[in-house]
Every structure is written in C-alpha cells, then in structure tokens.
JSON list of C-alpha atoms in Angstrom, two decimals:
[
{"chain": "A", "resi": 2, "resn": "MET", "atom": "CA", "xyz": [4.46, 4.10, -0.45]},
{"chain": "A", "resi": 3, "resn": "PRO", "atom": "CA", "xyz": [1.61, 4.11, 2.07]},
{"chain": "A", "resi": 4, "resn": "TYR", "atom": "CA", "xyz": [2.31, 5.04, 5.84]},
{"chain": "A", "resi": 5, "resn": "LEU", "atom": "CA", "xyz": [0.54, 4.49, 9.60]},
{"chain": "A", "resi": 6, "resn": "LEU", "atom": "CA", "xyz": [0.94, 8.33, 10.82]},
{"chain": "A", "resi": 7, "resn": "VAL", "atom": "CA", "xyz": [1.20, 8.70, 14.07]},
{"chain": "A", "resi": 8, "resn": "VAL", "atom": "CA", "xyz": [0.63, 11.47, 16.29]},
{"chain": "A", "resi": 9, "resn": "HIS", "atom": "CA", "xyz": [0.95, 12.55, 19.97]},
{"chain": "A", "resi": 10, "resn": "HIS", "atom": "CA", "xyz": [1.80, 14.91, 22.59]},
{"chain": "A", "resi": 11, "resn": "SER", "atom": "CA", "xyz": [3.99, 12.93, 24.83]},
{"chain": "A", "resi": 12, "resn": "PRO", "atom": "CA", "xyz": [6.40, 15.83, 26.82]},
{"chain": "A", "resi": 13, "resn": "THR", "atom": "CA", "xyz": [7.51, 13.22, 29.89]},
{"chain": "A", "resi": 14, "resn": "ASP", "atom": "CA", "xyz": [8.92, 9.99, 30.28]},
{"chain": "A", "resi": 15, "resn": "LYS", "atom": "CA", "xyz": [5.99, 8.69, 31.20]},
{"chain": "A", "resi": 16, "resn": "LEU", "atom": "CA", "xyz": [3.95, 9.72, 28.40]},
{"chain": "A", "resi": 17, "resn": "ARG", "atom": "CA", "xyz": [7.06, 8.73, 26.17]},
{"chain": "A", "resi": 18, "resn": "GLY", "atom": "CA", "xyz": [7.09, 5.61, 27.21]},
{"chain": "A", "resi": 19, "resn": "ILE", "atom": "CA", "xyz": [3.07, 5.18, 25.84]},
{"chain": "A", "resi": 20, "resn": "THR", "atom": "CA", "xyz": [4.15, 6.46, 22.78]},
{"chain": "A", "resi": 21, "resn": "ASP", "atom": "CA", "xyz": [7.22, 4.21, 22.25]},
{"chain": "A", "resi": 22, "resn": "THR", "atom": "CA", "xyz": [5.18, 0.74, 23.66]},
{"chain": "A", "resi": 23, "resn": "ILE", "atom": "CA", "xyz": [2.43, 2.38, 20.59]},
{"chain": "A", "resi": 24, "resn": "LEU", "atom": "CA", "xyz": [5.61, 2.60, 17.50]},
{"chain": "A", "resi": 25, "resn": "HIS", "atom": "CA", "xyz": [7.26, -0.15, 18.54]},
{"chain": "A", "resi": 26, "resn": "ALA", "atom": "CA", "xyz": [4.26, -2.70, 18.59]},
{"chain": "A", "resi": 27, "resn": "ALA", "atom": "CA", "xyz": [2.87, -0.70, 15.16]},
{"chain": "A", "resi": 28, "resn": "GLU", "atom": "CA", "xyz": [6.66, -1.38, 13.31]},
{"chain": "A", "resi": 29, "resn": "GLY", "atom": "CA", "xyz": [6.36, -4.98, 14.38]},
{"chain": "A", "resi": 30, "resn": "ALA", "atom": "CA", "xyz": [3.18, -5.31, 13.04]},
{"chain": "A", "resi": 31, "resn": "ALA", "atom": "CA", "xyz": [3.82, -3.10, 9.95]},
{"chain": "A", "resi": 32, "resn": "ALA", "atom": "CA", "xyz": [7.07, -5.90, 8.68]},
{"chain": "A", "resi": 33, "resn": "GLU", "atom": "CA", "xyz": [4.77, -9.39, 9.80]},
{"chain": "A", "resi": 34, "resn": "VAL", "atom": "CA", "xyz": [2.37, -8.13, 6.97]},
{"chain": "A", "resi": 35, "resn": "ASN", "atom": "CA", "xyz": [4.70, -5.94, 4.61]},
{"chain": "A", "resi": 36, "resn": "SER", "atom": "CA", "xyz": [6.51, -10.06, 4.43]},
{"chain": "A", "resi": 37, "resn": "THR", "atom": "CA", "xyz": [3.50, -10.56, 2.49]},
{"chain": "A", "resi": 38, "resn": "LEU", "atom": "CA", "xyz": [2.89, -7.29, 0.21]},
{"chain": "A", "resi": 39, "resn": "PRO", "atom": "CA", "xyz": [4.74, -6.44, -2.55]},
{"chain": "A", "resi": 40, "resn": "GLY", "atom": "CA", "xyz": [7.15, -3.37, -2.25]},
{"chain": "A", "resi": 41, "resn": "GLU", "atom": "CA", "xyz": [4.70, -0.94, -3.26]},
{"chain": "A", "resi": 42, "resn": "LEU", "atom": "CA", "xyz": [1.79, -1.44, -0.66]},
{"chain": "A", "resi": 43, "resn": "HIS", "atom": "CA", "xyz": [4.35, -1.80, 2.13]},
{"chain": "A", "resi": 44, "resn": "LEU", "atom": "CA", "xyz": [3.19, -0.17, 5.65]},
{"chain": "A", "resi": 45, "resn": "GLU", "atom": "CA", "xyz": [5.13, 2.95, 6.49]},
{"chain": "A", "resi": 46, "resn": "ILE", "atom": "CA", "xyz": [5.57, 4.15, 10.13]},
{"chain": "A", "resi": 47, "resn": "ARG", "atom": "CA", "xyz": [5.78, 7.93, 10.95]},
{"chain": "A", "resi": 48, "resn": "GLU", "atom": "CA", "xyz": [5.70, 9.45, 13.62]},
{"chain": "A", "resi": 49, "resn": "ARG", "atom": "CA", "xyz": [4.78, 13.35, 14.04]},
{"chain": "A", "resi": 50, "resn": "ASN", "atom": "CA", "xyz": [4.81, 15.52, 17.50]},
{"chain": "A", "resi": 51, "resn": "ALA", "atom": "CA", "xyz": [1.57, 17.26, 16.96]},
{"chain": "A", "resi": 52, "resn": "LEU", "atom": "CA", "xyz": [3.06, 20.69, 17.81]},
{"chain": "A", "resi": 53, "resn": "GLU", "atom": "CA", "xyz": [4.87, 20.30, 13.96]},
{"chain": "A", "resi": 54, "resn": "PRO", "atom": "CA", "xyz": [1.18, 20.12, 11.93]},
{"chain": "A", "resi": 55, "resn": "ASP", "atom": "CA", "xyz": [2.03, 18.76, 8.73]},
{"chain": "A", "resi": 56, "resn": "THR", "atom": "CA", "xyz": [-0.99, 19.15, 6.40]},
{"chain": "A", "resi": 57, "resn": "ALA", "atom": "CA", "xyz": [0.92, 17.59, 3.01]},
{"chain": "A", "resi": 58, "resn": "GLU", "atom": "CA", "xyz": [1.69, 14.52, 5.40]},
{"chain": "A", "resi": 59, "resn": "LEU", "atom": "CA", "xyz": [-1.63, 13.80, 7.25]},
{"chain": "A", "resi": 60, "resn": "LEU", "atom": "CA", "xyz": [-3.35, 14.13, 3.61]},
{"chain": "A", "resi": 61, "resn": "GLY", "atom": "CA", "xyz": [-1.40, 10.97, 2.19]},
{"chain": "A", "resi": 62, "resn": "ALA", "atom": "CA", "xyz": [-1.96, 8.99, 5.31]},
{"chain": "A", "resi": 63, "resn": "SER", "atom": "CA", "xyz": [-3.33, 5.65, 4.97]},
{"chain": "A", "resi": 64, "resn": "ALA", "atom": "CA", "xyz": [-3.90, 4.88, 8.46]},
{"chain": "A", "resi": 65, "resn": "LEU", "atom": "CA", "xyz": [-3.82, 7.18, 12.03]},
{"chain": "A", "resi": 66, "resn": "LEU", "atom": "CA", "xyz": [-3.34, 6.73, 15.52]},
{"chain": "A", "resi": 67, "resn": "PHE", "atom": "CA", "xyz": [-3.06, 9.85, 17.72]},
{"chain": "A", "resi": 68, "resn": "GLY", "atom": "CA", "xyz": [-2.36, 10.39, 21.57]},
{"chain": "A", "resi": 69, "resn": "THR", "atom": "CA", "xyz": [-3.07, 13.18, 24.08]},
{"chain": "A", "resi": 70, "resn": "THR", "atom": "CA", "xyz": [-3.34, 13.04, 27.44]},
{"chain": "A", "resi": 71, "resn": "ALA", "atom": "CA", "xyz": [-6.16, 14.14, 29.15]},
{"chain": "A", "resi": 72, "resn": "ASN", "atom": "CA", "xyz": [-6.23, 17.63, 30.57]},
{"chain": "A", "resi": 73, "resn": "PHE", "atom": "CA", "xyz": [-8.77, 19.69, 32.41]},
{"chain": "A", "resi": 74, "resn": "GLY", "atom": "CA", "xyz": [-11.43, 17.88, 31.41]},
{"chain": "A", "resi": 75, "resn": "TYR", "atom": "CA", "xyz": [-9.93, 17.96, 26.86]},
{"chain": "A", "resi": 76, "resn": "ILE", "atom": "CA", "xyz": [-7.40, 16.45, 25.05]},
{"chain": "A", "resi": 77, "resn": "SER", "atom": "CA", "xyz": [-4.25, 18.73, 25.50]},
{"chain": "A", "resi": 78, "resn": "GLY", "atom": "CA", "xyz": [-3.25, 21.95, 23.51]},
{"chain": "A", "resi": 79, "resn": "ALA", "atom": "CA", "xyz": [-0.67, 20.89, 21.53]},
{"chain": "A", "resi": 80, "resn": "LEU", "atom": "CA", "xyz": [-3.29, 17.66, 19.65]},
{"chain": "A", "resi": 81, "resn": "LYS", "atom": "CA", "xyz": [-5.73, 20.75, 19.47]},
{"chain": "A", "resi": 82, "resn": "HIS", "atom": "CA", "xyz": [-2.97, 23.19, 18.02]},
{"chain": "A", "resi": 83, "resn": "TYR", "atom": "CA", "xyz": [-2.18, 20.62, 15.44]},
{"chain": "A", "resi": 84, "resn": "PHE", "atom": "CA", "xyz": [-6.25, 19.25, 14.32]},
{"chain": "A", "resi": 85, "resn": "ASP", "atom": "CA", "xyz": [-6.91, 23.52, 14.81]},
{"chain": "A", "resi": 86, "resn": "SER", "atom": "CA", "xyz": [-4.07, 23.60, 11.95]},
{"chain": "A", "resi": 87, "resn": "THR", "atom": "CA", "xyz": [-5.05, 20.76, 9.78]},
{"chain": "A", "resi": 88, "resn": "PHE", "atom": "CA", "xyz": [-8.55, 20.74, 9.60]},
{"chain": "A", "resi": 89, "resn": "MET", "atom": "CA", "xyz": [-9.25, 23.46, 7.28]},
{"chain": "A", "resi": 90, "resn": "GLU", "atom": "CA", "xyz": [-6.86, 22.49, 4.92]},
{"chain": "A", "resi": 91, "resn": "VAL", "atom": "CA", "xyz": [-8.29, 18.38, 4.96]},
{"chain": "A", "resi": 92, "resn": "THR", "atom": "CA", "xyz": [-11.47, 18.64, 4.61]},
{"chain": "A", "resi": 93, "resn": "ASN", "atom": "CA", "xyz": [-11.27, 21.46, 1.80]},
{"chain": "A", "resi": 94, "resn": "GLU", "atom": "CA", "xyz": [-9.82, 19.41, -0.24]},
{"chain": "A", "resi": 95, "resn": "ASP", "atom": "CA", "xyz": [-11.28, 17.80, -3.06]},
{"chain": "A", "resi": 96, "resn": "THR", "atom": "CA", "xyz": [-9.14, 14.70, -3.55]},
{"chain": "A", "resi": 97, "resn": "TYR", "atom": "CA", "xyz": [-9.31, 13.76, 0.08]},
{"chain": "A", "resi": 98, "resn": "THR", "atom": "CA", "xyz": [-11.52, 10.55, 0.71]},
{"chain": "A", "resi": 99, "resn": "ALA", "atom": "CA", "xyz": [-11.53, 10.79, 4.66]},
{"chain": "A", "resi": 100, "resn": "HIS", "atom": "CA", "xyz": [-13.29, 7.92, 4.83]},
{"chain": "A", "resi": 101, "resn": "SER", "atom": "CA", "xyz": [-10.93, 5.61, 3.62]},
{"chain": "A", "resi": 102, "resn": "VAL", "atom": "CA", "xyz": [-8.93, 6.45, 6.33]},
{"chain": "A", "resi": 103, "resn": "LEU", "atom": "CA", "xyz": [-8.50, 4.55, 9.12]},
{"chain": "A", "resi": 104, "resn": "ALA", "atom": "CA", "xyz": [-7.77, 6.09, 13.19]},
{"chain": "A", "resi": 105, "resn": "GLY", "atom": "CA", "xyz": [-7.36, 5.09, 16.42]},
{"chain": "A", "resi": 106, "resn": "TYR", "atom": "CA", "xyz": [-6.31, 6.88, 19.92]},
{"chain": "A", "resi": 107, "resn": "TRP", "atom": "CA", "xyz": [-5.22, 6.68, 22.40]},
{"chain": "A", "resi": 108, "resn": "ILE", "atom": "CA", "xyz": [-6.12, 8.80, 25.78]},
{"chain": "A", "resi": 109, "resn": "ARG", "atom": "CA", "xyz": [-4.14, 9.06, 29.28]},
{"chain": "A", "resi": 110, "resn": "GLY", "atom": "CA", "xyz": [-5.67, 10.67, 32.34]},
{"chain": "A", "resi": 111, "resn": "GLY", "atom": "CA", "xyz": [-4.53, 12.02, 35.88]},
{"chain": "A", "resi": 112, "resn": "TYR", "atom": "CA", "xyz": [-8.55, 11.34, 37.40]},
{"chain": "A", "resi": 113, "resn": "ASP", "atom": "CA", "xyz": [-11.13, 11.53, 34.12]},
{"chain": "A", "resi": 114, "resn": "THR", "atom": "CA", "xyz": [-11.10, 11.23, 30.88]},
{"chain": "A", "resi": 115, "resn": "THR", "atom": "CA", "xyz": [-14.47, 11.70, 29.81]},
{"chain": "A", "resi": 116, "resn": "GLY", "atom": "CA", "xyz": [-13.92, 15.50, 28.03]},
{"chain": "A", "resi": 117, "resn": "ALA", "atom": "CA", "xyz": [-10.94, 14.22, 25.97]},
{"chain": "A", "resi": 118, "resn": "GLU", "atom": "CA", "xyz": [-13.12, 11.12, 24.81]},
{"chain": "A", "resi": 119, "resn": "LYS", "atom": "CA", "xyz": [-16.26, 12.84, 23.62]},
{"chain": "A", "resi": 120, "resn": "ALA", "atom": "CA", "xyz": [-13.86, 15.22, 22.08]},
{"chain": "A", "resi": 121, "resn": "MET", "atom": "CA", "xyz": [-11.76, 13.11, 19.91]},
{"chain": "A", "resi": 122, "resn": "THR", "atom": "CA", "xyz": [-14.94, 11.40, 18.86]},
{"chain": "A", "resi": 123, "resn": "ALA", "atom": "CA", "xyz": [-16.46, 14.84, 17.52]},
{"chain": "A", "resi": 124, "resn": "ILE", "atom": "CA", "xyz": [-13.33, 15.51, 15.69]},
{"chain": "A", "resi": 125, "resn": "THR", "atom": "CA", "xyz": [-12.71, 12.41, 14.03]},
{"chain": "A", "resi": 126, "resn": "THR", "atom": "CA", "xyz": [-15.94, 12.37, 12.66]},
{"chain": "A", "resi": 127, "resn": "GLY", "atom": "CA", "xyz": [-15.76, 16.14, 11.84]},
{"chain": "A", "resi": 128, "resn": "TYR", "atom": "CA", "xyz": [-12.84, 14.86, 9.61]},
{"chain": "A", "resi": 129, "resn": "GLY", "atom": "CA", "xyz": [-14.64, 11.66, 8.24]},
{"chain": "A", "resi": 130, "resn": "TRP", "atom": "CA", "xyz": [-12.29, 9.02, 9.35]},
{"chain": "A", "resi": 131, "resn": "ASN", "atom": "CA", "xyz": [-13.43, 5.33, 10.16]},
{"chain": "A", "resi": 132, "resn": "THR", "atom": "CA", "xyz": [-12.97, 3.84, 13.80]},
{"chain": "A", "resi": 133, "resn": "ALA", "atom": "CA", "xyz": [-10.23, 1.04, 12.57]},
{"chain": "A", "resi": 134, "resn": "VAL", "atom": "CA", "xyz": [-10.00, -0.24, 16.22]},
{"chain": "A", "resi": 135, "resn": "ASP", "atom": "CA", "xyz": [-12.20, 0.82, 19.42]},
{"chain": "A", "resi": 136, "resn": "PRO", "atom": "CA", "xyz": [-9.80, 3.81, 21.62]},
{"chain": "A", "resi": 137, "resn": "VAL", "atom": "CA", "xyz": [-7.41, 3.25, 24.39]},
{"chain": "A", "resi": 138, "resn": "CYS", "atom": "CA", "xyz": [-8.27, 5.18, 27.31]},
{"chain": "A", "resi": 139, "resn": "PHE", "atom": "CA", "xyz": [-8.08, 5.10, 30.55]},
{"chain": "A", "resi": 140, "resn": "THR", "atom": "CA", "xyz": [-6.26, 7.16, 34.43]},
{"chain": "A", "resi": 141, "resn": "GLY", "atom": "CA", "xyz": [-3.13, 6.24, 36.26]},
{"chain": "A", "resi": 142, "resn": "ASP", "atom": "CA", "xyz": [-0.21, 4.19, 35.80]},
{"chain": "A", "resi": 143, "resn": "PRO", "atom": "CA", "xyz": [0.40, 3.31, 32.05]},
{"chain": "A", "resi": 144, "resn": "GLU", "atom": "CA", "xyz": [2.14, -0.09, 33.25]},
{"chain": "A", "resi": 145, "resn": "PRO", "atom": "CA", "xyz": [-1.21, -2.41, 32.89]},
{"chain": "A", "resi": 146, "resn": "HIS", "atom": "CA", "xyz": [-2.68, -0.87, 30.01]},
{"chain": "A", "resi": 147, "resn": "THR", "atom": "CA", "xyz": [0.84, -1.81, 27.78]},
{"chain": "A", "resi": 148, "resn": "THR", "atom": "CA", "xyz": [-1.38, -5.15, 26.60]},
{"chain": "A", "resi": 149, "resn": "GLU", "atom": "CA", "xyz": [-3.84, -2.51, 25.22]},
{"chain": "A", "resi": 150, "resn": "LEU", "atom": "CA", "xyz": [-1.86, -0.12, 23.62]},
{"chain": "A", "resi": 151, "resn": "ARG", "atom": "CA", "xyz": [-0.03, -2.37, 21.67]},
{"chain": "A", "resi": 152, "resn": "GLU", "atom": "CA", "xyz": [-3.02, -4.39, 20.06]},
{"chain": "A", "resi": 153, "resn": "LEU", "atom": "CA", "xyz": [-4.36, -0.42, 19.64]},
{"chain": "A", "resi": 154, "resn": "ALA", "atom": "CA", "xyz": [-1.54, -0.87, 17.41]},
{"chain": "A", "resi": 155, "resn": "GLU", "atom": "CA", "xyz": [-1.82, -3.91, 15.75]},
{"chain": "A", "resi": 156, "resn": "ASN", "atom": "CA", "xyz": [-5.16, -3.83, 15.21]},
{"chain": "A", "resi": 157, "resn": "THR", "atom": "CA", "xyz": [-4.94, -0.65, 13.71]},
{"chain": "A", "resi": 158, "resn": "VAL", "atom": "CA", "xyz": [-1.73, -1.75, 11.41]},
{"chain": "A", "resi": 159, "resn": "GLY", "atom": "CA", "xyz": [-3.81, -5.05, 11.01]},
{"chain": "A", "resi": 160, "resn": "ALA", "atom": "CA", "xyz": [-7.87, -3.50, 10.08]},
{"chain": "A", "resi": 161, "resn": "TRP", "atom": "CA", "xyz": [-5.53, -1.37, 7.16]},
{"chain": "A", "resi": 162, "resn": "TYR", "atom": "CA", "xyz": [-3.84, -4.83, 6.03]},
{"chain": "A", "resi": 163, "resn": "ALA", "atom": "CA", "xyz": [-7.77, -5.98, 5.49]},
{"chain": "A", "resi": 164, "resn": "ALA", "atom": "CA", "xyz": [-8.59, -3.02, 3.73]},
{"chain": "A", "resi": 165, "resn": "VAL", "atom": "CA", "xyz": [-5.83, -3.46, 1.28]},
{"chain": "A", "resi": 166, "resn": "ALA", "atom": "CA", "xyz": [-5.24, -7.48, 0.87]}
]
C-alpha cells in the first residue's frame, strides 16, 4: 500500500498544532482520492518523529512531507539527525528510485527561515527527490498560515494522485 510519510519535529504545542493541521489535511485529501482508486492503491498517511528514523519506512514512501523549525539559521537538530541517520543507506540503495518520490516541507521560524530553507533545498536535492509543491516557510504565529499548510498537504496528496491515476 502506498503511503505519504510525514516526518517532523514538534516539541511544543504550537509546533504540534502545525503538524496536526498537516496530518488532518493529508488524511482528508487521501480519503478523497482513495474513493476513486482500487484498494491496493489507497494512500495511507504515516507520521514519523524525526528523532526515531526508520530507513526502511523512508525507502518505502511514495511521497514525503518534512516539518521543522528554523533554529540558529538551520533546520532542527532532530530533523538533521533523521537525515544523517538515513542518507547513506537510502542513497546507496540500488533499487531506490528517488526521482519517483515526491517531497515537500514546511519550516516555522522565530525571525528568519533563510538558512533552513537553503538546507532543505540542499538535502532534498541530495536525496534526489522531486519537489511536489512549493514549501511553506514562515516566521511567527502559525495561525495566518493555516490555509497554506493545509494546501501543502492536500497538494502533495494531489501530486501523488496525478502520478498514479
């Protein structure tokens, strides 16, 4: 069964709220597209804490969404740990077809997301993933960005659906 893997670091209520928005929107979009697909193609939504990397799960994902804070001009240490823990295995896997995997991300910063954005661009390029949709990067309160966050999740599911339908 195909799945969208949502990998995040959400240590605060505010960040958990962002992740919940993403998950809820992805689940709603998946339910909509699943109603048009045979059972074996139904898209599942999986959640992964960045501090608990699972290379096999990453290798099996049909689409990916990553969520992080911008800390000291970079991505969270937890998400960096996830990438550090999986990169060599994933990129050395002969059967892994990264170009067929759609990826997207969101970044929430306190005052700036520039360094974290550059890092995520470099990381997603390094893994060889295709960008499914434009990232959502913002500073401050997440509330004004709820629609963008929902659309990120929905459009990622939509991009996956367009590739399989």
